[in-house]
PDB file of C-alpha atoms in Angstrom:
ATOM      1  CA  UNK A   1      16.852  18.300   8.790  1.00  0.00           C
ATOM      2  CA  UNK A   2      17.583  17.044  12.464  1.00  0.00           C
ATOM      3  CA  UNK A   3      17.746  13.339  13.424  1.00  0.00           C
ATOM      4  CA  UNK A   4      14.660  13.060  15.527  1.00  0.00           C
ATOM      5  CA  UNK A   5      13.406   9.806  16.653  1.00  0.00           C
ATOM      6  CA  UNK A   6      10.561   8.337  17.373  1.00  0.00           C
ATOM      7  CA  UNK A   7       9.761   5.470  20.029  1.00  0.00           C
ATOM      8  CA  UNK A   8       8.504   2.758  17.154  1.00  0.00           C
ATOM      9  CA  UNK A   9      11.691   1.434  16.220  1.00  0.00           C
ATOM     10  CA  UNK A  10      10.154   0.342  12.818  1.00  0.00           C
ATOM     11  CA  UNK A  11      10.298   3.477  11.481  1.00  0.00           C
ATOM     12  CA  UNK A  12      14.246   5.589  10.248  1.00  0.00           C
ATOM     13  CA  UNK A  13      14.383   9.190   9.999  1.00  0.00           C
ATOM     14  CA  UNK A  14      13.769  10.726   6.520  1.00  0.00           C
ATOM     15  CA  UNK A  15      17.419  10.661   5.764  1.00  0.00           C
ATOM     16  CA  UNK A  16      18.240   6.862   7.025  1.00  0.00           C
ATOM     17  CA  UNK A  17      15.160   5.870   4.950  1.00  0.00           C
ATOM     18  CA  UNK A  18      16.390   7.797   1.801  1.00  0.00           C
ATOM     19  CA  UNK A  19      19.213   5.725   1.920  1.00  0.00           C
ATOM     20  CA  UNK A  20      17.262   2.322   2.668  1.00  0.00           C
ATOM     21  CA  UNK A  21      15.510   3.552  -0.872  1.00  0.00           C
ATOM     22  CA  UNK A  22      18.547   4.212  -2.776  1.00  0.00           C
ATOM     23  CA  UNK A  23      20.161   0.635  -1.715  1.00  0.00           C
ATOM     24  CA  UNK A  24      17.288  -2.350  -1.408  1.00  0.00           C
ATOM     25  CA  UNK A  25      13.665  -2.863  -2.788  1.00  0.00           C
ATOM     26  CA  UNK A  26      11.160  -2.176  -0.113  1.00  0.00           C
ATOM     27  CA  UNK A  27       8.082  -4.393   0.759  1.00  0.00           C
ATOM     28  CA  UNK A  28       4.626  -2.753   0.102  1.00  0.00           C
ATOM     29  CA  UNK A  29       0.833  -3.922   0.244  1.00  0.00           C
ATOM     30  CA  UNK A  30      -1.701  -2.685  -2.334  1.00  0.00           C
ATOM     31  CA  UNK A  31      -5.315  -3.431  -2.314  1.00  0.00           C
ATOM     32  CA  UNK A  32      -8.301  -2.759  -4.799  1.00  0.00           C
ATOM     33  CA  UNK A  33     -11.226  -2.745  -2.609  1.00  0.00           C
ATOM     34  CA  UNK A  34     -14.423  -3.984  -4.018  1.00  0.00           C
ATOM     35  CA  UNK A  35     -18.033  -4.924  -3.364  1.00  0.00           C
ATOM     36  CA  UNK A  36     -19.413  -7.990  -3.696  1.00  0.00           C
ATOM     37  CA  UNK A  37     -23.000  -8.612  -5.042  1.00  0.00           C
ATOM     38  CA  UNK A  38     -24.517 -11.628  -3.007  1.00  0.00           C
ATOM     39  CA  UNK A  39     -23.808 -14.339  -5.563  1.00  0.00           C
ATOM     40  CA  UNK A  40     -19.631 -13.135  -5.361  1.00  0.00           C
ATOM     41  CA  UNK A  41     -19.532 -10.774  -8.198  1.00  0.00           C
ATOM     42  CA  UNK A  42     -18.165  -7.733  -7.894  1.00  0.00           C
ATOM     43  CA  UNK A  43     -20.309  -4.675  -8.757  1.00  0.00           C
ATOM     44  CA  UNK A  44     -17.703  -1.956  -7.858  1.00  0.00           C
ATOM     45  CA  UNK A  45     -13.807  -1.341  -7.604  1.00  0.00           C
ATOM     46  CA  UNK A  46     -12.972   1.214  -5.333  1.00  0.00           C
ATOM     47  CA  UNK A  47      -9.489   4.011  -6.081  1.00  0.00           C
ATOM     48  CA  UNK A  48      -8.391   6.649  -4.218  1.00  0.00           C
ATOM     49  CA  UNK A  49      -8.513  10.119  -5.835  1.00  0.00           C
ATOM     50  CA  UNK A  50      -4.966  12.103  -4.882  1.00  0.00           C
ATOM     51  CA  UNK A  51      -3.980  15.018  -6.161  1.00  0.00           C
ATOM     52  CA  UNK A  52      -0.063  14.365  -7.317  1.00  0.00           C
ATOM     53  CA  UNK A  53       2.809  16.999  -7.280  1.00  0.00           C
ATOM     54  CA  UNK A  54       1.698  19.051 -10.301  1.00  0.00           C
ATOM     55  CA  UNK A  55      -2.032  19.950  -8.434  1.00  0.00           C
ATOM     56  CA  UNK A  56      -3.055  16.929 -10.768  1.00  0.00           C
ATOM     57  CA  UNK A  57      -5.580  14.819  -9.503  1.00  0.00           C
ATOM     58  CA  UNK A  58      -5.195  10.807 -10.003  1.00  0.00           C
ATOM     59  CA  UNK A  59      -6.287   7.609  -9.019  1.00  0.00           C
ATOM     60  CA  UNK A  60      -4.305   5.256  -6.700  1.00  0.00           C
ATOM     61  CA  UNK A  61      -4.813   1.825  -5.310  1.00  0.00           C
ATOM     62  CA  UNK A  62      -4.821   1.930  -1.138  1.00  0.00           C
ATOM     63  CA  UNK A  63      -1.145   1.558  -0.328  1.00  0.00           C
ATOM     64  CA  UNK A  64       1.521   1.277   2.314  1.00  0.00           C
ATOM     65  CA  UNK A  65       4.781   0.019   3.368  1.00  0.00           C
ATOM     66  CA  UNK A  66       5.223  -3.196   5.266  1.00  0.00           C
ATOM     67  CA  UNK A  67       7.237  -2.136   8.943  1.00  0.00           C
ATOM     68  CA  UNK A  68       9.908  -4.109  10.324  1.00  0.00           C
ATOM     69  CA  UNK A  69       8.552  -6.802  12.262  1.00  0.00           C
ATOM     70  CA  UNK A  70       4.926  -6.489  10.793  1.00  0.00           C
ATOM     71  CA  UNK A  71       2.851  -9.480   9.244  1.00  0.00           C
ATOM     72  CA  UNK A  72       1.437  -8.532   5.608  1.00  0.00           C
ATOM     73  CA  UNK A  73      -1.967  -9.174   7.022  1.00  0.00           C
ATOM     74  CA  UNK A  74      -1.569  -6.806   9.710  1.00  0.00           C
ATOM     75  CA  UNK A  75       0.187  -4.124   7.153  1.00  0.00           C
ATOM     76  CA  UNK A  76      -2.692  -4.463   5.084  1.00  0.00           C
ATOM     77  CA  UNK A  77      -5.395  -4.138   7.485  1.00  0.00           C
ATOM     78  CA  UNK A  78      -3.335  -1.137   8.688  1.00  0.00           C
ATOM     79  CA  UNK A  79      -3.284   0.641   5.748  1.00  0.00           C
ATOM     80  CA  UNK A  80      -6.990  -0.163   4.780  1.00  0.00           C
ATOM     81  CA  UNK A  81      -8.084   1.679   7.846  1.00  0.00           C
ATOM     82  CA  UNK A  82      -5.242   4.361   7.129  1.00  0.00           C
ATOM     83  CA  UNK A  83      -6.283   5.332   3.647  1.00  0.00           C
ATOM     84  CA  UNK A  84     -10.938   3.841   3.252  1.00  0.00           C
ATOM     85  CA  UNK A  85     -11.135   4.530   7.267  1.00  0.00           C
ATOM     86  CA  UNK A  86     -12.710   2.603   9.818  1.00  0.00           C
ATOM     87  CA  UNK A  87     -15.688   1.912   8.728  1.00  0.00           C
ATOM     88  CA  UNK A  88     -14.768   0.600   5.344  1.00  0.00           C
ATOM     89  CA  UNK A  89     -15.512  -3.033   7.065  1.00  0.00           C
ATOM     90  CA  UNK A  90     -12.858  -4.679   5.021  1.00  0.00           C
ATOM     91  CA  UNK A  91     -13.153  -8.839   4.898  1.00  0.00           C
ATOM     92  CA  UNK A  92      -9.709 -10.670   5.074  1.00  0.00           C
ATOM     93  CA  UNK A  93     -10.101 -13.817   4.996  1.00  0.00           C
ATOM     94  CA  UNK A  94      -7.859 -16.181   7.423  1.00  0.00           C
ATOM     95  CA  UNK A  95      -5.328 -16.975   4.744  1.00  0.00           C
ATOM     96  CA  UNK A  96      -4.385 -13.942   2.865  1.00  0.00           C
ATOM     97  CA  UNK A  97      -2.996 -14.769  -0.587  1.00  0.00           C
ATOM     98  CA  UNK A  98      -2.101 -11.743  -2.920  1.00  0.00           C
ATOM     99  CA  UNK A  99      -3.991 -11.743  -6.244  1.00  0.00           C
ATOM    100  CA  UNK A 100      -0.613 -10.473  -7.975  1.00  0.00           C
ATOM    101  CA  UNK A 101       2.732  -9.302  -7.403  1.00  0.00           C
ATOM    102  CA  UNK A 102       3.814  -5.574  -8.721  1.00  0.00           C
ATOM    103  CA  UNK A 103       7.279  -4.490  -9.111  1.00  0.00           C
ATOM    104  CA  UNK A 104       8.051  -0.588  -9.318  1.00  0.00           C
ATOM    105  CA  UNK A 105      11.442   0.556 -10.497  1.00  0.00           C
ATOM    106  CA  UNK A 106      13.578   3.972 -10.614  1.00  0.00           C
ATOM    107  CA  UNK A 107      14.006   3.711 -14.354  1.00  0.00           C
ATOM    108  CA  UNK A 108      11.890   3.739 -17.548  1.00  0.00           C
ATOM    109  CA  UNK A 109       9.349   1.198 -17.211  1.00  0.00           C
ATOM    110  CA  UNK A 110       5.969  -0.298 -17.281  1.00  0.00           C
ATOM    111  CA  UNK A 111       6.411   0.250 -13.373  1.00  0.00           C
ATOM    112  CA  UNK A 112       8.094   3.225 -12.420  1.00  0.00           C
ATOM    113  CA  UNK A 113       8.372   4.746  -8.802  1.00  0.00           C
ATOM    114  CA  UNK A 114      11.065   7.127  -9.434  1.00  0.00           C
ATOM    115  CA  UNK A 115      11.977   7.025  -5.438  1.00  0.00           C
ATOM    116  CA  UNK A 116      12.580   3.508  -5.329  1.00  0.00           C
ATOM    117  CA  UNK A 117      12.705  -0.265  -6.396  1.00  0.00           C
ATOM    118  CA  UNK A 118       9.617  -1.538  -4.587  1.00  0.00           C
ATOM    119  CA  UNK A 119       7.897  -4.807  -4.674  1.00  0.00           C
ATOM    120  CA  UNK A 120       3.978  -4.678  -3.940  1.00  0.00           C
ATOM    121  CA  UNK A 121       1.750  -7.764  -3.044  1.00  0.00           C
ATOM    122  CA  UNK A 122      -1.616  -7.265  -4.183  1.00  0.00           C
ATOM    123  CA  UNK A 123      -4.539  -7.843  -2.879  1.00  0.00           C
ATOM    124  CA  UNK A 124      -7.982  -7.576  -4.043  1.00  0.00           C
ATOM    125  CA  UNK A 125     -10.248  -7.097  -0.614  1.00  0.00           C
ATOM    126  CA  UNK A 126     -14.459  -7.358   0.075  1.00  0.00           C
ATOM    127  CA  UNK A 127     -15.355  -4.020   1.778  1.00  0.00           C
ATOM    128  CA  UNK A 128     -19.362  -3.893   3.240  1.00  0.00           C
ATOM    129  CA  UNK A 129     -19.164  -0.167   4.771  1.00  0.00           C
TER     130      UNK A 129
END
């Protein structure tokens, strides 16, 4: 595959970034998007439906990496838009504080990503659209 690079310098080729995998834990964001009835309760919990590498279809939480030089509230918001779209009308509120932290690892686990060691901050996130 040839080295081509793009202007956002947050971002290594698929062979510098295979490498970045195989040598540090990478930041993520998750979020389970929900709806809110008007007292605060939630009524629904929102998952993406992907199909995997085997055809198989399965349920994922909205995801993304955190880029170099990025704030977790903007990765977040980024990958909101990225994977509901832009009307999902996610709230954020002005302090963002993950509801848990998930850690993913390359071996036999109750977390496995079998790419990587990852560490996820998650966040659970009001949606209106």
């Amino acid at each position: 595959m040839s080295d081509v690079r793009t202007p956002d310098p947050a971002w290594f080729s698929d062979e510098e970034f295979e490498g970045v995998r195989r040598r540090l834990p990478l930041l993520y964001v998750e979020a389970v998007p929900v709806r809110l009835d008007d007292d605060g309760f939630v009524t629904d919990v929102g998952l993406l439906i992907r199909v995997d590498e085997y055809g198989e279809m399965r349920s994922a939480l909205v995801a993304g990496r955190v880029k170099f030089g990025e704030s977790v509230r903007d990765a977040l918001t980024r990958n909101l838009e990225k994977d509901l779209g832009a009307l999902a009308f996610p709230r954020l509120p002005n302090s963002i504080v993950p509801a848990t932290i998930a850690e993913y690892f390359p071996f036999p686990g109750r977390l496995v990503d079998e790419r990587q060691h990852a560490v996820s901050l998650v966040f659970v996130v009001p949606v209106t659209g």
